[in-house]
């Protein structure tokens, strides 16, 4: 644990929402007791359907939103209860890459100013010094000085994501939270961006929290995977264990939907019935029991604790795993 760059323990987030005409308040438990750690220089991927709480977890860790409970340790500092005025150092260490590079880039700013803005906010560098750093960073992400005086709308989706990556890296952060960074891109461009992220990790010793709805996307980049369902991690382990010996029925269903490139091989597809239940009123017992093909009576009343799985460093929350 001593080399953990990020450690999250018992993280919870509830949102209050008004319900109906009379404005009665209800609580949405978006993140429910999430714990994991990422060693320095490694990649942990959070995977699950849209609405499972993975993006909220990323935003809690970057302190874009405030946790309801739990601890967040980044580079040896506990930051979960810090006020905004105490987060400046953390903002330099933790940067985010977002899903939609076009929406996250200001259309009225030139690339030079978009990428250089964090330097203007967090450093005392002169304009010339900032411009030099921006030019160098554009080269690092596969763009060039030529692109610095253009606007975001002049670029393709892949190039825009490279601009977003350049902006995220310009302050030499330690932790990158990448929230669906390739899901808006064509498949051929996805692999270019994933390769770029891998190369940058090796060069700058970056630690990644990678968030995706698609297990096939995270296979290439992950060291460790956490599968989320309705606000909680239901299975976590090294990538090789999750892909070769998944034990939670939800992980098995997610894996079964990944196409196999070899037409001679077949994989039985597990189709989950129904939609993800509402986090306003999550099912009692195991949160997955309304869609689980193996649910038994116990699953409807008792929440399964997370316990040791078959693989090393492998944990599963399911009553049927002993
Ligand atoms: Fe399915 Fe029961 Fe395991 Fe939940 S605890 S995943 S409902 S078998």
mmCIF file of C-alpha atoms and ligand atoms in Angstrom:
data_model
loop_
_atom_site.group_PDB
_atom_site.id
_atom_site.type_symbol
_atom_site.label_atom_id
_atom_site.label_comp_id
_atom_site.label_asym_id
_atom_site.label_seq_id
_atom_site.Cartn_x
_atom_site.Cartn_y
_atom_site.Cartn_z
ATOM 1 C CA UNK A 1 0.000 0.000 0.000
ATOM 2 C CA UNK A 2 2.911 2.351 0.584
ATOM 3 C CA UNK A 3 3.236 3.080 -3.149
ATOM 4 C CA UNK A 4 -0.464 3.913 -3.559
ATOM 5 C CA UNK A 5 -0.788 7.169 -5.490
ATOM 6 C CA UNK A 6 -4.565 7.084 -4.981
ATOM 7 C CA UNK A 7 -6.428 5.351 -2.187
ATOM 8 C CA UNK A 8 -10.199 5.611 -1.843
ATOM 9 C CA UNK A 9 -11.917 4.190 1.221
ATOM 10 C CA UNK A 10 -15.652 3.932 1.970
ATOM 11 C CA UNK A 11 -16.515 6.662 -0.543
ATOM 12 C CA UNK A 12 -20.202 7.637 -0.614
ATOM 13 C CA UNK A 13 -22.200 10.305 -2.420
ATOM 14 C CA UNK A 14 -25.908 11.017 -2.085
ATOM 15 C CA UNK A 15 -27.770 13.731 -3.987
ATOM 16 C CA UNK A 16 -31.009 15.249 -2.723
ATOM 17 C CA UNK A 17 -33.672 15.550 -5.411
ATOM 18 C CA UNK A 18 -37.185 17.003 -5.311
ATOM 19 C CA UNK A 19 -39.910 14.542 -6.099
ATOM 20 C CA UNK A 20 -43.284 15.581 -7.569
ATOM 21 C CA UNK A 21 -45.388 18.719 -7.252
ATOM 22 C CA UNK A 22 -45.007 19.088 -3.514
ATOM 23 C CA UNK A 23 -41.237 19.002 -3.675
ATOM 24 C CA UNK A 24 -40.766 16.105 -1.277
ATOM 25 C CA UNK A 25 -37.031 15.422 -1.062
ATOM 26 C CA UNK A 26 -35.564 12.036 -1.936
ATOM 27 C CA UNK A 27 -32.000 10.839 -1.666
ATOM 28 C CA UNK A 28 -30.151 9.322 -4.646
ATOM 29 C CA UNK A 29 -27.274 7.122 -3.522
ATOM 30 C CA UNK A 30 -25.038 7.591 -6.557
ATOM 31 C CA UNK A 31 -21.904 6.112 -4.971
ATOM 32 C CA UNK A 32 -22.244 3.591 -2.162
ATOM 33 C CA UNK A 33 -19.174 2.525 -0.183
ATOM 34 C CA UNK A 34 -16.526 2.411 -2.916
ATOM 35 C CA UNK A 35 -12.947 1.457 -1.964
ATOM 36 C CA UNK A 36 -9.878 0.830 -4.140
ATOM 37 C CA UNK A 37 -6.279 1.924 -4.557
ATOM 38 C CA UNK A 38 -3.969 2.595 -7.517
ATOM 39 C CA UNK A 39 -0.206 2.104 -7.211
ATOM 40 C CA UNK A 40 1.903 4.880 -8.717
ATOM 41 C CA UNK A 41 2.363 4.474 -12.484
ATOM 42 C CA UNK A 42 -0.495 1.984 -12.878
ATOM 43 C CA UNK A 43 -3.995 2.053 -14.406
ATOM 44 C CA UNK A 44 -7.182 1.149 -12.567
ATOM 45 C CA UNK A 45 -10.318 1.020 -14.707
ATOM 46 C CA UNK A 46 -13.851 1.478 -13.417
ATOM 47 C CA UNK A 47 -16.331 -0.254 -15.717
ATOM 48 C CA UNK A 48 -20.115 -0.497 -15.748
ATOM 49 C CA UNK A 49 -23.300 0.594 -17.469
ATOM 50 C CA UNK A 50 -24.255 4.231 -17.818
ATOM 51 C CA UNK A 51 -25.655 5.425 -14.479
ATOM 52 C CA UNK A 52 -23.671 2.994 -12.295
ATOM 53 C CA UNK A 53 -21.790 5.791 -10.502
ATOM 54 C CA UNK A 54 -18.373 5.479 -12.155
ATOM 55 C CA UNK A 55 -18.244 9.070 -13.483
ATOM 56 C CA UNK A 56 -19.506 10.409 -10.145
ATOM 57 C CA UNK A 57 -16.664 8.489 -8.467
ATOM 58 C CA UNK A 58 -14.172 10.193 -10.804
ATOM 59 C CA UNK A 59 -15.627 13.616 -10.045
ATOM 60 C CA UNK A 60 -15.517 12.952 -6.301
ATOM 61 C CA UNK A 61 -11.841 11.995 -6.481
ATOM 62 C CA UNK A 62 -10.999 15.137 -8.467
ATOM 63 C CA UNK A 63 -13.147 17.078 -5.951
ATOM 64 C CA UNK A 64 -15.345 18.592 -8.658
ATOM 65 C CA UNK A 65 -18.101 17.445 -6.290
ATOM 66 C CA UNK A 66 -18.013 16.949 -2.542
ATOM 67 C CA UNK A 67 -18.172 13.439 -1.019
ATOM 68 C CA UNK A 68 -20.887 12.638 1.543
ATOM 69 C CA UNK A 69 -18.576 10.205 3.364
ATOM 70 C CA UNK A 70 -15.290 8.385 2.972
ATOM 71 C CA UNK A 71 -11.607 9.145 2.507
ATOM 72 C CA UNK A 72 -9.608 10.103 -0.592
ATOM 73 C CA UNK A 73 -5.823 9.895 -0.288
ATOM 74 C CA UNK A 74 -3.777 11.332 -3.157
ATOM 75 C CA UNK A 75 0.014 11.146 -2.994
ATOM 76 C CA UNK A 76 -0.132 10.734 0.789
ATOM 77 C CA UNK A 77 -2.612 13.571 1.485
ATOM 78 C CA UNK A 78 -6.220 13.124 2.603
ATOM 79 C CA UNK A 79 -8.306 15.563 0.559
ATOM 80 C CA UNK A 80 -11.942 14.511 0.978
ATOM 81 C CA UNK A 81 -12.868 17.259 3.439
ATOM 82 C CA UNK A 82 -10.714 20.080 2.108
ATOM 83 C CA UNK A 83 -12.312 23.405 1.220
ATOM 84 C CA UNK A 84 -11.846 24.795 -2.302
ATOM 85 C CA UNK A 85 -9.185 27.234 -1.030
ATOM 86 C CA UNK A 86 -7.137 24.248 0.227
ATOM 87 C CA UNK A 87 -7.290 22.315 -3.041
ATOM 88 C CA UNK A 88 -4.859 24.307 -5.205
ATOM 89 C CA UNK A 89 -2.003 21.805 -4.837
ATOM 90 C CA UNK A 90 -4.398 18.932 -5.512
ATOM 91 C CA UNK A 91 -5.692 20.604 -8.691
ATOM 92 C CA UNK A 92 -2.133 20.564 -10.073
ATOM 93 C CA UNK A 93 -1.616 16.902 -9.235
ATOM 94 C CA UNK A 94 -4.969 15.650 -10.550
ATOM 95 C CA UNK A 95 -6.246 16.385 -14.044
ATOM 96 C CA UNK A 96 -9.227 15.096 -16.002
ATOM 97 C CA UNK A 97 -9.723 14.054 -19.615
ATOM 98 C CA UNK A 98 -13.378 14.111 -20.661
ATOM 99 C CA UNK A 99 -15.496 12.078 -23.049
ATOM 100 C CA UNK A 100 -16.509 14.778 -25.478
ATOM 101 C CA UNK A 101 -13.407 16.755 -26.396
ATOM 102 C CA UNK A 102 -15.452 19.289 -28.348
ATOM 103 C CA UNK A 103 -17.742 20.165 -25.427
ATOM 104 C CA UNK A 104 -14.814 20.407 -23.025
ATOM 105 C CA UNK A 105 -12.803 22.851 -25.200
ATOM 106 C CA UNK A 106 -13.780 26.533 -25.270
ATOM 107 C CA UNK A 107 -14.730 27.299 -28.931
ATOM 108 C CA UNK A 108 -13.695 30.968 -28.573
ATOM 109 C CA UNK A 109 -10.149 30.212 -27.450
ATOM 110 C CA UNK A 110 -7.181 29.284 -29.611
ATOM 111 C CA UNK A 111 -5.490 25.969 -28.889
ATOM 112 C CA UNK A 112 -2.499 27.854 -27.465
ATOM 113 C CA UNK A 113 -4.728 29.461 -24.817
ATOM 114 C CA UNK A 114 -6.763 26.314 -24.095
ATOM 115 C CA UNK A 115 -3.653 24.233 -23.416
ATOM 116 C CA UNK A 116 -1.824 27.105 -21.661
ATOM 117 C CA UNK A 117 -4.724 28.177 -19.411
ATOM 118 C CA UNK A 118 -3.769 25.888 -16.469
ATOM 119 C CA UNK A 119 -0.243 27.404 -16.583
ATOM 120 C CA UNK A 120 -1.743 30.908 -16.416
ATOM 121 C CA UNK A 121 -3.853 29.919 -13.394
ATOM 122 C CA UNK A 122 -1.347 27.833 -11.435
ATOM 123 C CA UNK A 123 2.109 29.259 -12.285
ATOM 124 C CA UNK A 124 3.931 32.599 -12.547
ATOM 125 C CA UNK A 125 5.381 31.847 -15.985
ATOM 126 C CA UNK A 126 5.538 34.682 -18.522
ATOM 127 C CA UNK A 127 3.454 34.526 -21.709
ATOM 128 C CA UNK A 128 6.539 33.538 -23.745
ATOM 129 C CA UNK A 129 7.455 30.791 -21.281
ATOM 130 C CA UNK A 130 3.902 29.456 -21.351
ATOM 131 C CA UNK A 131 3.830 29.485 -25.153
ATOM 132 C CA UNK A 132 7.081 27.529 -25.277
ATOM 133 C CA UNK A 133 5.673 24.880 -22.920
ATOM 134 C CA UNK A 134 2.458 24.681 -24.972
ATOM 135 C CA UNK A 135 4.426 24.185 -28.216
ATOM 136 C CA UNK A 136 6.486 21.415 -26.596
ATOM 137 C CA UNK A 137 3.361 19.704 -25.217
ATOM 138 C CA UNK A 138 1.587 19.825 -28.599
ATOM 139 C CA UNK A 139 4.556 17.913 -30.074
ATOM 140 C CA UNK A 140 4.348 15.365 -27.226
ATOM 141 C CA UNK A 141 0.697 14.547 -28.028
ATOM 142 C CA UNK A 142 1.274 14.285 -31.792
ATOM 143 C CA UNK A 143 0.267 17.818 -32.850
ATOM 144 C CA UNK A 144 2.577 20.720 -33.721
ATOM 145 C CA UNK A 145 3.277 24.412 -33.241
ATOM 146 C CA UNK A 146 1.311 24.943 -36.461
ATOM 147 C CA UNK A 147 -1.900 23.947 -34.627
ATOM 148 C CA UNK A 148 -1.481 26.411 -31.746
ATOM 149 C CA UNK A 149 -3.238 29.369 -33.394
ATOM 150 C CA UNK A 150 -6.279 27.414 -34.563
ATOM 151 C CA UNK A 151 -9.646 26.910 -32.908
ATOM 152 C CA UNK A 152 -11.065 23.616 -31.636
ATOM 153 C CA UNK A 153 -13.745 23.376 -34.356
ATOM 154 C CA UNK A 154 -10.990 23.164 -37.004
ATOM 155 C CA UNK A 155 -9.868 19.755 -35.698
ATOM 156 C CA UNK A 156 -11.101 16.169 -36.007
ATOM 157 C CA UNK A 157 -12.415 14.305 -32.941
ATOM 158 C CA UNK A 158 -9.107 12.496 -32.408
ATOM 159 C CA UNK A 159 -7.111 15.734 -32.702
ATOM 160 C CA UNK A 160 -9.461 17.445 -30.253
ATOM 161 C CA UNK A 161 -8.878 14.660 -27.746
ATOM 162 C CA UNK A 162 -5.121 15.179 -28.230
ATOM 163 C CA UNK A 163 -5.672 18.861 -27.336
ATOM 164 C CA UNK A 164 -7.588 17.774 -24.217
ATOM 165 C CA UNK A 165 -4.731 15.454 -23.272
ATOM 166 C CA UNK A 166 -2.162 18.239 -23.823
ATOM 167 C CA UNK A 167 -4.152 20.522 -21.512
ATOM 168 C CA UNK A 168 -4.390 17.770 -18.890
ATOM 169 C CA UNK A 169 -0.626 17.133 -18.966
ATOM 170 C CA UNK A 170 0.676 20.697 -19.112
ATOM 171 C CA UNK A 171 1.031 20.995 -15.292
ATOM 172 C CA UNK A 172 2.903 17.669 -14.961
ATOM 173 C CA UNK A 173 0.118 15.998 -12.948
ATOM 174 C CA UNK A 174 0.539 12.684 -11.142
ATOM 175 C CA UNK A 175 -2.995 11.342 -11.510
ATOM 176 C CA UNK A 176 -5.119 11.483 -14.668
ATOM 177 C CA UNK A 177 -8.822 10.705 -14.429
ATOM 178 C CA UNK A 178 -9.944 9.793 -17.950
ATOM 179 C CA UNK A 179 -13.750 9.659 -18.146
ATOM 180 C CA UNK A 180 -14.799 7.734 -21.290
ATOM 181 C CA UNK A 181 -11.917 9.392 -23.204
ATOM 182 C CA UNK A 182 -12.397 7.384 -26.415
ATOM 183 C CA UNK A 183 -16.094 6.513 -26.480
ATOM 184 C CA UNK A 184 -16.984 9.451 -28.778
ATOM 185 C CA UNK A 185 -14.299 8.453 -31.315
ATOM 186 C CA UNK A 186 -14.203 6.071 -34.303
ATOM 187 C CA UNK A 187 -12.750 2.640 -33.490
ATOM 188 C CA UNK A 188 -9.563 3.253 -35.524
ATOM 189 C CA UNK A 189 -8.973 6.553 -33.713
ATOM 190 C CA UNK A 190 -9.752 4.956 -30.325
ATOM 191 C CA UNK A 191 -6.703 2.721 -30.557
ATOM 192 C CA UNK A 192 -4.471 5.674 -31.517
ATOM 193 C CA UNK A 193 -5.574 7.608 -28.437
ATOM 194 C CA UNK A 194 -5.235 4.543 -26.176
ATOM 195 C CA UNK A 195 -1.718 3.955 -27.505
ATOM 196 C CA UNK A 196 -0.883 7.617 -26.921
ATOM 197 C CA UNK A 197 -2.136 7.383 -23.317
ATOM 198 C CA UNK A 198 -0.028 4.245 -22.751
ATOM 199 C CA UNK A 199 3.088 5.912 -24.204
ATOM 200 C CA UNK A 200 2.554 9.030 -22.078
ATOM 201 C CA UNK A 201 2.093 6.898 -18.960
ATOM 202 C CA UNK A 202 5.433 5.190 -19.569
ATOM 203 C CA UNK A 203 7.219 8.470 -20.348
ATOM 204 C CA UNK A 204 5.826 10.559 -17.478
ATOM 205 C CA UNK A 205 5.135 7.786 -14.920
ATOM 206 C CA UNK A 206 1.468 8.774 -14.813
ATOM 207 C CA UNK A 207 -1.182 7.030 -12.742
ATOM 208 C CA UNK A 208 -4.550 6.584 -14.478
ATOM 209 C CA UNK A 209 -8.096 6.150 -13.260
ATOM 210 C CA UNK A 210 -9.788 5.096 -16.496
ATOM 211 C CA UNK A 211 -13.598 5.156 -16.656
ATOM 212 C CA UNK A 212 -15.499 3.291 -19.366
ATOM 213 C CA UNK A 213 -18.773 1.483 -20.051
ATOM 214 C CA UNK A 214 -16.896 -0.916 -22.333
ATOM 215 C CA UNK A 215 -14.693 -3.727 -20.980
ATOM 216 C CA UNK A 216 -13.099 -4.270 -24.389
ATOM 217 C CA UNK A 217 -11.761 -0.697 -24.349
ATOM 218 C CA UNK A 218 -10.121 -1.048 -20.929
ATOM 219 C CA UNK A 219 -8.484 -4.422 -21.686
ATOM 220 C CA UNK A 220 -5.581 -2.802 -23.496
ATOM 221 C CA UNK A 221 -4.815 -0.125 -20.941
ATOM 222 C CA UNK A 222 -5.683 -1.553 -17.502
ATOM 223 C CA UNK A 223 -3.580 -3.166 -14.808
ATOM 224 C CA UNK A 224 -6.521 -3.613 -12.457
ATOM 225 C CA UNK A 225 -10.275 -3.425 -13.029
ATOM 226 C CA UNK A 226 -13.231 -2.602 -10.771
ATOM 227 C CA UNK A 227 -16.689 -3.533 -12.086
ATOM 228 C CA UNK A 228 -19.398 -1.183 -10.770
ATOM 229 C CA UNK A 229 -23.111 -1.826 -10.488
ATOM 230 C CA UNK A 230 -25.591 0.667 -9.055
ATOM 231 C CA UNK A 231 -23.044 2.642 -7.069
ATOM 232 C CA UNK A 232 -20.894 -0.195 -5.722
ATOM 233 C CA UNK A 233 -17.905 -2.254 -6.872
ATOM 234 C CA UNK A 234 -19.141 -5.834 -7.306
ATOM 235 C CA UNK A 235 -15.881 -7.389 -8.537
ATOM 236 C CA UNK A 236 -12.306 -6.181 -8.637
ATOM 237 C CA UNK A 237 -9.025 -7.791 -9.583
ATOM 238 C CA UNK A 238 -6.036 -7.771 -11.919
ATOM 239 C CA UNK A 239 -7.053 -7.439 -15.571
ATOM 240 C CA UNK A 240 -5.921 -10.976 -16.407
ATOM 241 C CA UNK A 241 -8.113 -12.435 -13.627
ATOM 242 C CA UNK A 242 -11.189 -10.416 -14.575
ATOM 243 C CA UNK A 243 -10.896 -11.459 -18.233
ATOM 244 C CA UNK A 244 -9.927 -15.115 -17.718
ATOM 245 C CA UNK A 245 -11.923 -16.042 -14.611
ATOM 246 C CA UNK A 246 -14.751 -13.570 -13.845
ATOM 247 C CA UNK A 247 -16.890 -14.719 -10.925
ATOM 248 C CA UNK A 248 -19.643 -12.136 -10.518
ATOM 249 C CA UNK A 249 -22.653 -12.760 -12.824
ATOM 250 C CA UNK A 250 -22.655 -9.095 -13.852
ATOM 251 C CA UNK A 251 -18.986 -9.193 -14.923
ATOM 252 C CA UNK A 252 -19.703 -12.385 -16.876
ATOM 253 C CA UNK A 253 -22.580 -10.663 -18.667
ATOM 254 C CA UNK A 254 -20.424 -7.635 -19.564
ATOM 255 C CA UNK A 255 -17.650 -9.898 -20.879
ATOM 256 C CA UNK A 256 -20.067 -12.000 -22.903
ATOM 257 C CA UNK A 257 -21.033 -8.934 -24.943
ATOM 258 C CA UNK A 258 -17.480 -8.398 -26.247
ATOM 259 C CA UNK A 259 -17.193 -9.688 -29.836
ATOM 260 C CA UNK A 260 -14.446 -12.270 -30.491
ATOM 261 C CA UNK A 261 -12.412 -11.333 -33.587
ATOM 262 C CA UNK A 262 -11.856 -15.014 -34.583
ATOM 263 C CA UNK A 263 -15.006 -16.214 -36.486
ATOM 264 C CA UNK A 264 -14.238 -19.876 -35.535
ATOM 265 C CA UNK A 265 -14.679 -19.090 -31.841
ATOM 266 C CA UNK A 266 -18.041 -18.490 -30.184
ATOM 267 C CA UNK A 267 -18.960 -17.105 -26.809
ATOM 268 C CA UNK A 268 -22.370 -17.566 -25.270
ATOM 269 C CA UNK A 269 -23.992 -14.148 -24.924
ATOM 270 C CA UNK A 270 -25.644 -13.441 -21.551
ATOM 271 C CA UNK A 271 -28.521 -11.000 -22.091
ATOM 272 C CA UNK A 272 -29.485 -9.175 -18.916
ATOM 273 C CA UNK A 273 -33.201 -8.621 -18.491
ATOM 274 C CA UNK A 274 -34.535 -5.160 -17.632
ATOM 275 C CA UNK A 275 -32.798 -1.850 -17.079
ATOM 276 C CA UNK A 276 -30.512 -0.666 -14.341
ATOM 277 C CA UNK A 277 -32.821 -0.008 -11.326
ATOM 278 C CA UNK A 278 -33.155 3.562 -10.063
ATOM 279 C CA UNK A 279 -30.559 4.565 -7.444
ATOM 280 C CA UNK A 280 -33.409 6.484 -5.724
ATOM 281 C CA UNK A 281 -34.860 3.161 -4.673
ATOM 282 C CA UNK A 282 -32.205 0.451 -5.109
ATOM 283 C CA UNK A 283 -33.266 -3.194 -4.653
ATOM 284 C CA UNK A 284 -32.890 -4.664 -1.157
ATOM 285 C CA UNK A 285 -30.301 -7.391 -0.612
ATOM 286 C CA UNK A 286 -27.980 -7.786 -3.571
ATOM 287 C CA UNK A 287 -28.522 -4.749 -5.807
ATOM 288 C CA UNK A 288 -28.129 -6.989 -8.866
ATOM 289 C CA UNK A 289 -30.776 -9.543 -7.855
ATOM 290 C CA UNK A 290 -33.550 -8.092 -10.086
ATOM 291 C CA UNK A 291 -31.462 -8.940 -13.185
ATOM 292 C CA UNK A 292 -29.293 -11.820 -12.002
ATOM 293 C CA UNK A 293 -29.963 -15.192 -13.690
ATOM 294 C CA UNK A 294 -28.649 -17.004 -10.573
ATOM 295 C CA UNK A 295 -30.526 -15.122 -7.826
ATOM 296 C CA UNK A 296 -31.766 -17.187 -4.868
ATOM 297 C CA UNK A 297 -34.000 -16.154 -1.923
ATOM 298 C CA UNK A 298 -31.040 -15.034 0.156
ATOM 299 C CA UNK A 299 -30.035 -12.544 -2.551
ATOM 300 C CA UNK A 300 -33.328 -10.652 -2.135
ATOM 301 C CA UNK A 301 -32.806 -9.901 1.572
ATOM 302 C CA UNK A 302 -29.100 -9.952 2.337
ATOM 303 C CA UNK A 303 -26.462 -7.681 0.772
ATOM 304 C CA UNK A 304 -23.413 -9.803 -0.150
ATOM 305 C CA UNK A 305 -20.156 -8.576 1.413
ATOM 306 C CA UNK A 306 -17.136 -8.241 -0.836
ATOM 307 C CA UNK A 307 -14.884 -11.249 -0.227
ATOM 308 C CA UNK A 308 -11.831 -12.977 -1.646
ATOM 309 C CA UNK A 309 -12.257 -14.450 -5.115
ATOM 310 C CA UNK A 310 -10.323 -17.271 -6.730
ATOM 311 C CA UNK A 311 -7.503 -15.176 -8.154
ATOM 312 C CA UNK A 312 -4.778 -13.250 -6.397
ATOM 313 C CA UNK A 313 -5.874 -9.781 -5.305
ATOM 314 C CA UNK A 314 -9.359 -10.677 -6.554
ATOM 315 C CA UNK A 315 -12.561 -9.731 -4.669
ATOM 316 C CA UNK A 316 -16.208 -10.438 -5.443
ATOM 317 C CA UNK A 317 -19.544 -9.429 -3.837
ATOM 318 C CA UNK A 318 -21.809 -12.423 -4.498
ATOM 319 C CA UNK A 319 -23.409 -14.973 -2.153
ATOM 320 C CA UNK A 320 -22.606 -17.794 -4.553
ATOM 321 C CA UNK A 321 -18.835 -17.198 -4.363
ATOM 322 C CA UNK A 322 -17.103 -19.008 -1.499
HETATM 323 FE FE1 LIG B 1 -26.732 -12.909 -8.272
HETATM 324 FE FE2 LIG B 1 -27.246 -13.455 -5.720
HETATM 325 FE FE3 LIG B 1 -24.733 -13.231 -6.525
HETATM 326 FE FE4 LIG B 1 -26.287 -11.072 -6.372
HETATM 327 S S1 LIG B 1 -25.620 -12.362 -4.671
HETATM 328 S S2 LIG B 1 -24.934 -11.607 -8.015
HETATM 329 S S3 LIG B 1 -28.254 -11.902 -7.018
HETATM 330 S S4 LIG B 1 -26.217 -14.783 -7.179
#
